Amino acid sequence: EDKVVQSPLSLVVHEGDTVTLNCSYEVTNFRSLLWYKQEKKAPTFLFMLTSSGIEKKSGRLSSILDKKELFSILNITATQTGDSAVYLCAGGIQGAQKLVFGQGTRLTINP
Amino acid sequence: DGGITQSPKYLFRKEGQNVTLSCEQNLNHDAMYWYRQDPGQGLRLIYYSQIVNDFQKGDIAEGYSVSREKKESFPLTVTSAQKNPTAFYLCASSIRRLAGGTGELFFGEGSRLTVL
């Protein structure tokens, strides 16, 4: 059974801290790893990773994939209160039109 | 503006009643999805459809039904057979890729169903 596991499930830090969110996967015919941010309702797309070792970056957010260890991390530097959200990780399957999601990490940034 | 519209945003129903959640998209996407979100469990796939008049069961299809008569629309019916229907339901769509798996999903704002 395909599985995506995120850790930690919950994280509380102070504004300005750097955080690392983890995502491990066991996905048959793995194709891609996606990260989403869910603030209130609709998840919004952050990154899609398909190649190992290549960092994707968007402002203070960055992510990297390790296909040997079946692992991805999402880094957020200089956190702001607006970064508070649930961060979802999902595995994409080669040849299949669906994603397998992890449980999410609830990140809270305190001022 | 292009996007996905779900309705209603909030819905209450009594036990034993069927209810249908609407999902409409104007992104011209072929593939559409229904996910259920419960606290601490992330998103679980209920049904998905790659093209009109075709759909597949996801991981938790029991107690649910769907139809895909139009490209733009993918309604979900929560039947009385669903034992624990109270949840947050998210509809999504994506470009259909014939190879390589799906890419980015675009989500609606969700429908919160509460069974009394």
GROMACS .gro file of N, CA and C in nm, chain B:
model
  348
  112ASP      N    1  -1.230   3.479  -1.375
  112ASP     CA    2  -1.108   3.411  -1.337
  112ASP      C    3  -1.132   3.261  -1.336
  113GLY      N    4  -1.029   3.183  -1.379
  113GLY     CA    5  -1.042   3.038  -1.378
  113GLY      C    6  -1.026   2.983  -1.239
  114GLY      N    7  -1.101   2.876  -1.212
  114GLY     CA    8  -1.088   2.816  -1.081
  114GLY      C    9  -1.186   2.704  -1.060
  115ILE      N   10  -1.192   2.658  -0.936
  115ILE     CA   11  -1.282   2.549  -0.898
  115ILE      C   12  -1.379   2.602  -0.794
  116THR      N   13  -1.506   2.576  -0.815
  116THR     CA   14  -1.610   2.623  -0.724
  116THR      C   15  -1.679   2.503  -0.661
  117GLN      N   16  -1.679   2.500  -0.529
  117GLN     CA   17  -1.749   2.396  -0.457
  117GLN      C   18  -1.869   2.458  -0.385
  118SER      N   19  -1.978   2.385  -0.381
  118SER     CA   20  -2.093   2.431  -0.304
  118SER      C   21  -2.172   2.311  -0.253
  119PRO      N   22  -2.239   2.327  -0.139
  119PRO     CA   23  -2.231   2.443  -0.052
  119PRO      C   24  -2.103   2.442   0.029
  120LYS      N   25  -2.070   2.551   0.094
  120LYS     CA   26  -1.951   2.557   0.180
  120LYS      C   27  -1.974   2.484   0.311
  121TYR      N   28  -2.095   2.495   0.362
  121TYR     CA   29  -2.132   2.426   0.485
  121TYR      C   30  -2.265   2.354   0.463
  122LEU      N   31  -2.274   2.235   0.517
  122LEU     CA   32  -2.396   2.156   0.496
  122LEU      C   33  -2.420   2.070   0.619
  123PHE      N   34  -2.547   2.070   0.662
  123PHE     CA   35  -2.586   1.984   0.772
  123PHE      C   36  -2.688   1.885   0.719
  124ARG      N   37  -2.679   1.764   0.766
  124ARG     CA   38  -2.780   1.667   0.724
  124ARG      C   39  -2.808   1.571   0.839
  125LYS      N   40  -2.925   1.512   0.831
  125LYS     CA   41  -2.962   1.414   0.933
  125LYS      C   42  -2.913   1.277   0.889
  126GLU      N   43  -2.894   1.192   0.985
  126GLU     CA   44  -2.853   1.055   0.954
  126GLU      C   45  -2.955   0.990   0.863
  127GLY      N   46  -2.907   0.912   0.766
  127GLY     CA   47  -2.997   0.842   0.676
  127GLY      C   48  -3.030   0.918   0.549
  128GLN      N   49  -2.986   1.043   0.540
  128GLN     CA   50  -3.014   1.123   0.421
  128GLN      C   51  -2.893   1.123   0.328
  129ASN      N   52  -2.923   1.118   0.198
  129ASN     CA   53  -2.817   1.138   0.100
  129ASN      C   54  -2.796   1.288   0.080
  130VAL      N   55  -2.673   1.325   0.043
  130VAL     CA   56  -2.646   1.465   0.013
  130VAL      C   57  -2.547   1.472  -0.102
  131THR      N   58  -2.565   1.571  -0.188
  131THR     CA   59  -2.476   1.586  -0.304
  131THR      C   60  -2.398   1.715  -0.294
  132LEU      N   61  -2.266   1.703  -0.308
  132LEU     CA   62  -2.176   1.818  -0.307
  132LEU      C   63  -2.138   1.850  -0.451
  133SER      N   64  -2.143   1.978  -0.483
  133SER     CA   65  -2.117   2.022  -0.620
  133SER      C   66  -1.972   2.064  -0.637
  134CYS      N   67  -1.916   2.036  -0.754
  134CYS     CA   68  -1.782   2.081  -0.790
  134CYS      C   69  -1.781   2.117  -0.938
  135GLU      N   70  -1.749   2.243  -0.967
  135GLU     CA   71  -1.745   2.292  -1.104
  135GLU      C   72  -1.609   2.358  -1.128
  136GLN      N   73  -1.550   2.331  -1.245
  136GLN     CA   74  -1.422   2.395  -1.278
  136GLN      C   75  -1.428   2.454  -1.419
  137ASN      N   76  -1.361   2.567  -1.436
  137ASN     CA   77  -1.353   2.630  -1.568
  137ASN      C   78  -1.209   2.643  -1.613
  138LEU      N   79  -1.127   2.547  -1.570
  138LEU     CA   80  -0.986   2.546  -1.605
  138LEU      C   81  -0.959   2.461  -1.729
  139ASN      N   82  -1.061   2.400  -1.781
  139ASN     CA   83  -1.049   2.309  -1.895
  139ASN      C   84  -0.962   2.187  -1.863
  140HIS      N   85  -0.964   2.146  -1.738
  140HIS     CA   86  -0.887   2.028  -1.697
  140HIS      C   87  -0.968   1.901  -1.724
  141ASP      N   88  -0.895   1.798  -1.767
  141ASP     CA   89  -0.963   1.670  -1.790
  141ASP      C   90  -0.987   1.592  -1.661
  142ALA      N   91  -0.890   1.597  -1.571
  142ALA     CA   92  -0.896   1.513  -1.450
  142ALA      C   93  -0.956   1.589  -1.333
  143MET      N   94  -1.041   1.520  -1.258
  143MET     CA   95  -1.100   1.580  -1.138
  143MET      C   96  -1.100   1.477  -1.026
  144TYR      N   97  -1.099   1.528  -0.902
  144TYR     CA   98  -1.079   1.443  -0.785
  144TYR      C   99  -1.168   1.488  -0.670
  145TRP      N  100  -1.201   1.391  -0.584
  145TRP     CA  101  -1.263   1.422  -0.455
  145TRP      C  102  -1.176   1.362  -0.345
  146TYR      N  103  -1.141   1.451  -0.248
  146TYR     CA  104  -1.067   1.408  -0.131
  146TYR      C  105  -1.149   1.438  -0.006
  147ARG      N  106  -1.126   1.358   0.094
  147ARG     CA  107  -1.185   1.381   0.225
  147ARG      C  108  -1.071   1.415   0.321
  148GLN      N  109  -1.094   1.514   0.409
  148GLN     CA  110  -0.993   1.553   0.506
  148GLN      C  111  -1.052   1.546   0.646
  149ASP      N  112  -0.991   1.462   0.729
  149ASP     CA  113  -1.027   1.451   0.870
  149ASP      C  114  -0.908   1.500   0.952
  150PRO      N  115  -0.932   1.548   1.072
  150PRO     CA  116  -0.821   1.597   1.155
  150PRO      C  117  -0.715   1.489   1.174
  151GLY      N  118  -0.590   1.527   1.150
  151GLY     CA  119  -0.478   1.437   1.174
  151GLY      C  120  -0.461   1.327   1.072
  152GLN      N  121  -0.541   1.329   0.965
  152GLN     CA  122  -0.531   1.220   0.867
  152GLN      C  123  -0.499   1.268   0.727
  153GLY      N  124  -0.472   1.394   0.708
  153GLY     CA  125  -0.438   1.441   0.575
  153GLY      C  126  -0.554   1.426   0.479
  154LEU      N  127  -0.525   1.413   0.351
  154LEU     CA  128  -0.626   1.401   0.248
  154LEU      C  129  -0.633   1.256   0.199
  155ARG      N  130  -0.754   1.203   0.195
  155ARG     CA  131  -0.773   1.067   0.144
  155ARG      C  132  -0.862   1.071   0.021
  156LEU      N  133  -0.820   0.997  -0.082
  156LEU     CA  134  -0.886   1.001  -0.212
  156LEU      C  135  -1.014   0.917  -0.211
  157ILE      N  136  -1.125   0.980  -0.254
  157ILE     CA  137  -1.253   0.911  -0.257
  157ILE      C  138  -1.278   0.854  -0.398
  158TYR      N  139  -1.283   0.942  -0.496
  158TYR     CA  140  -1.302   0.906  -0.636
  158TYR      C  141  -1.221   1.002  -0.722
  159TYR      N  142  -1.186   0.957  -0.842
  159TYR     CA  143  -1.127   1.048  -0.939
  159TYR      C  144  -1.172   1.011  -1.079
  160SER      N  145  -1.161   1.109  -1.167
  160SER     CA  146  -1.207   1.091  -1.304
  160SER      C  147  -1.104   1.152  -1.398
  161GLN      N  148  -1.063   1.076  -1.496
  161GLN     CA  149  -0.963   1.125  -1.590
  161GLN      C  150  -1.025   1.188  -1.714
  162ILE      N  151  -1.143   1.139  -1.750
  162ILE     CA  152  -1.213   1.195  -1.866
  162ILE      C  153  -1.363   1.185  -1.842
  163VAL      N  154  -1.438   1.253  -1.926
  163VAL     CA  155  -1.584   1.251  -1.915
  163VAL      C  156  -1.636   1.108  -1.930
  164ASN      N  157  -1.739   1.078  -1.849
  164ASN     CA  158  -1.805   0.948  -1.850
  164ASN      C  159  -1.717   0.834  -1.802
  165ASP      N  160  -1.614   0.866  -1.729
  165ASP     CA  161  -1.528   0.763  -1.672
  165ASP      C  162  -1.479   0.808  -1.536
  166PHE      N  163  -1.477   0.718  -1.437
  166PHE     CA  164  -1.423   0.751  -1.306
  166PHE      C  165  -1.377   0.623  -1.237
  167GLN      N  166  -1.287   0.641  -1.140
  167GLN     CA  167  -1.229   0.528  -1.068
  167GLN      C  168  -1.243   0.549  -0.918
  168LYS      N  169  -1.255   0.440  -0.845
  168LYS     CA  170  -1.258   0.447  -0.700
  168LYS      C  171  -1.120   0.482  -0.646
  169GLY      N  172  -1.122   0.562  -0.542
  169GLY     CA  173  -0.999   0.589  -0.469
  169GLY      C  174  -0.986   0.493  -0.352
  170ASP      N  175  -0.922   0.542  -0.246
  170ASP     CA  176  -0.894   0.454  -0.132
  170ASP      C  177  -1.012   0.435  -0.037
  171ILE      N  178  -1.108   0.529  -0.039
  171ILE     CA  179  -1.218   0.522   0.057
  171ILE      C  180  -1.351   0.549  -0.013
  172ALA      N  181  -1.381   0.474  -0.119
  172ALA     CA  182  -1.499   0.501  -0.202
  172ALA      C  183  -1.630   0.451  -0.141
  173GLU      N  184  -1.623   0.361  -0.044
  173GLU     CA  185  -1.746   0.302   0.008
  173GLU      C  186  -1.837   0.407   0.070
  174GLY      N  187  -1.965   0.405   0.028
  174GLY     CA  188  -2.062   0.500   0.080
  174GLY      C  189  -2.070   0.629   0.001
  175TYR      N  190  -1.994   0.637  -0.106
  175TYR     CA  191  -1.993   0.756  -0.192
  175TYR      C  192  -2.025   0.716  -0.337
  176SER      N  193  -2.077   0.812  -0.414
  176SER     CA  194  -2.094   0.790  -0.557
  176SER      C  195  -2.066   0.920  -0.630
  177VAL      N  196  -2.027   0.909  -0.757
  177VAL     CA  197  -1.995   1.027  -0.838
  177VAL      C  198  -2.052   1.007  -0.978
  178SER      N  199  -2.050   1.115  -1.054
  178SER     CA  200  -2.082   1.109  -1.196
  178SER      C  201  -1.993   1.211  -1.267
  179ARG      N  202  -1.970   1.188  -1.395
  179ARG     CA  203  -1.890   1.283  -1.474
  179ARG      C  204  -1.954   1.293  -1.613
  180GLU      N  205  -2.066   1.361  -1.617
  180GLU     CA  206  -2.140   1.377  -1.743
  180GLU      C  207  -2.087   1.493  -1.825
  181LYS      N  208  -2.023   1.589  -1.760
  181LYS     CA  209  -1.966   1.704  -1.829
  181LYS      C  210  -1.823   1.724  -1.782
  182LYS      N  211  -1.741   1.778  -1.868
  182LYS     CA  212  -1.600   1.799  -1.833
  182LYS      C  213  -1.587   1.891  -1.713
  183GLU      N  214  -1.678   1.989  -1.703
  183GLU     CA  215  -1.664   2.091  -1.601
  183GLU      C  216  -1.714   2.049  -1.464
  184SER      N  217  -1.789   1.939  -1.456
  184SER     CA  218  -1.862   1.909  -1.335
  184SER      C  219  -1.834   1.768  -1.284
  185PHE      N  220  -1.817   1.756  -1.151
  185PHE     CA  221  -1.787   1.625  -1.090
  185PHE      C  222  -1.854   1.621  -0.953
  186PRO      N  223  -1.985   1.603  -0.947
  186PRO     CA  224  -2.055   1.603  -0.819
  186PRO      C  225  -2.031   1.475  -0.740
  187LEU      N  226  -2.030   1.491  -0.608
  187LEU     CA  227  -2.010   1.378  -0.516
  187LEU      C  228  -2.136   1.360  -0.432
  188THR      N  229  -2.189   1.239  -0.428
  188THR     CA  230  -2.303   1.210  -0.341
  188THR      C  231  -2.255   1.128  -0.222
  189VAL      N  232  -2.285   1.178  -0.104
  189VAL     CA  233  -2.256   1.106   0.019
  189VAL      C  234  -2.383   1.033   0.057
  190THR      N  235  -2.379   0.902   0.050
  190THR     CA  236  -2.502   0.825   0.073
  190THR      C  237  -2.516   0.788   0.220
  191SER      N  238  -2.633   0.737   0.253
  191SER     CA  239  -2.659   0.695   0.390
  191SER      C  240  -2.573   0.574   0.428
  192ALA      N  241  -2.512   0.511   0.331
  192ALA     CA  242  -2.425   0.395   0.359
  192ALA      C  243  -2.289   0.436   0.413
  193GLN      N  244  -2.256   0.564   0.402
  193GLN     CA  245  -2.128   0.613   0.455
  193GLN      C  246  -2.143   0.625   0.606
  194LYS      N  247  -2.064   0.548   0.679
  194LYS     CA  248  -2.084   0.536   0.824
  194LYS      C  249  -2.038   0.658   0.903
  195ASN      N  250  -1.944   0.730   0.853
  195ASN     CA  251  -1.889   0.843   0.927
  195ASN      C  252  -1.870   0.960   0.831
  196PRO      N  253  -1.978   1.022   0.787
  196PRO     CA  254  -1.967   1.120   0.678
  196PRO      C  255  -1.923   1.260   0.720
  197THR      N  256  -1.925   1.290   0.848
  197THR     CA  257  -1.886   1.424   0.891
  197THR      C  258  -1.739   1.446   0.860
  198ALA      N  259  -1.710   1.544   0.775
  198ALA     CA  260  -1.573   1.568   0.731
  198ALA      C  261  -1.569   1.693   0.644
  199PHE      N  262  -1.448   1.728   0.606
  199PHE     CA  263  -1.423   1.838   0.512
  199PHE      C  264  -1.391   1.775   0.377
  200TYR      N  265  -1.466   1.813   0.273
  200TYR     CA  266  -1.451   1.752   0.142
  200TYR      C  267  -1.389   1.852   0.045
  201LEU      N  268  -1.283   1.809  -0.021
  201LEU     CA  269  -1.211   1.894  -0.116
  201LEU      C  270  -1.218   1.835  -0.256
  202CYS      N  271  -1.253   1.920  -0.350
  202CYS     CA  272  -1.252   1.882  -0.491
  202CYS      C  273  -1.129   1.943  -0.556
  203ALA      N  274  -1.071   1.873  -0.652
  203ALA     CA  275  -0.952   1.923  -0.720
  203ALA      C  276  -0.956   1.885  -0.867
  204SER      N  277  -0.874   1.952  -0.945
  204SER     CA  278  -0.862   1.916  -1.086
  204SER      C  279  -0.717   1.930  -1.129
  205SER      N  280  -0.684   1.865  -1.240
  205SER     CA  281  -0.548   1.875  -1.293
  205SER      C  282  -0.550   1.849  -1.443
  206ILE      N  283  -0.441   1.889  -1.506
  206ILE     CA  284  -0.420   1.853  -1.646
  206ILE      C  285  -0.397   1.702  -1.651
  207ARG      N  286  -0.459   1.638  -1.747
  207ARG     CA  287  -0.440   1.493  -1.759
  207ARG      C  288  -0.312   1.467  -1.839
  208ARG      N  289  -0.224   1.391  -1.779
  208ARG     CA  290  -0.102   1.354  -1.848
  208ARG      C  291  -0.109   1.206  -1.883
  209LEU      N  292  -0.081   1.176  -2.005
  209LEU     CA  293  -0.091   1.037  -2.046
  209LEU      C  294   0.022   0.954  -1.988
  210ALA      N  295   0.134   1.019  -1.957
  210ALA     CA  296   0.246   0.948  -1.896
  210ALA      C  297   0.309   1.039  -1.792
  211GLY      N  298   0.373   0.981  -1.694
  211GLY     CA  299   0.446   1.062  -1.598
  211GLY      C  300   0.368   1.094  -1.473
  212GLY      N  301   0.245   1.051  -1.467
  212GLY     CA  302   0.170   1.079  -1.344
  212GLY      C  303   0.117   1.220  -1.341
  213THR      N  304   0.032   1.246  -1.247
  213THR     CA  305  -0.030   1.376  -1.240
  213THR      C  306   0.066   1.482  -1.189
  214GLY      N  307   0.042   1.603  -1.223
  214GLY     CA  308   0.123   1.713  -1.172
  214GLY      C  309   0.046   1.786  -1.066
  215GLU      N  310   0.048   1.916  -1.077
  215GLU     CA  311  -0.013   2.000  -0.977
  215GLU      C  312  -0.166   1.983  -0.975
  216LEU      N  313  -0.222   1.972  -0.856
  216LEU     CA  314  -0.367   1.973  -0.839
  216LEU      C  315  -0.409   2.114  -0.799
  217PHE      N  316  -0.521   2.157  -0.853
  217PHE     CA  317  -0.581   2.284  -0.815
  217PHE      C  318  -0.705   2.250  -0.732
  218PHE      N  319  -0.715   2.310  -0.614
  218PHE     CA  320  -0.821   2.274  -0.521
  218PHE      C  321  -0.929   2.380  -0.514
  219GLY      N  322  -1.051   2.334  -0.483
  219GLY     CA  323  -1.159   2.425  -0.447
  219GLY      C  324  -1.148   2.462  -0.299
  220GLU      N  325  -1.243   2.544  -0.254
  220GLU     CA  326  -1.240   2.593  -0.116
  220GLU      C  327  -1.296   2.493  -0.017
  221GLY      N  328  -1.355   2.386  -0.065
  221GLY     CA  329  -1.401   2.281   0.023
  221GLY      C  330  -1.546   2.295   0.067
  222SER      N  331  -1.603   2.182   0.108
  222SER     CA  332  -1.738   2.176   0.165
  222SER      C  333  -1.730   2.102   0.297
  223ARG      N  334  -1.782   2.165   0.402
  223ARG     CA  335  -1.779   2.100   0.533
  223ARG      C  336  -1.916   2.041   0.560
  224LEU      N  337  -1.920   1.908   0.571
  224LEU     CA  338  -2.044   1.836   0.594
  224LEU      C  339  -2.050   1.791   0.739
  225THR      N  340  -2.162   1.820   0.804
  225THR     CA  341  -2.184   1.775   0.941
  225THR      C  342  -2.313   1.695   0.945
  226VAL      N  343  -2.302   1.574   0.996
  226VAL     CA  344  -2.419   1.490   1.010
  226VAL      C  345  -2.467   1.496   1.155
  227LEU      N  346  -2.595   1.531   1.171
  227LEU     CA  347  -2.648   1.552   1.305
  227LEU      C  348  -2.707   1.422   1.361
   0.00000   0.00000   0.00000
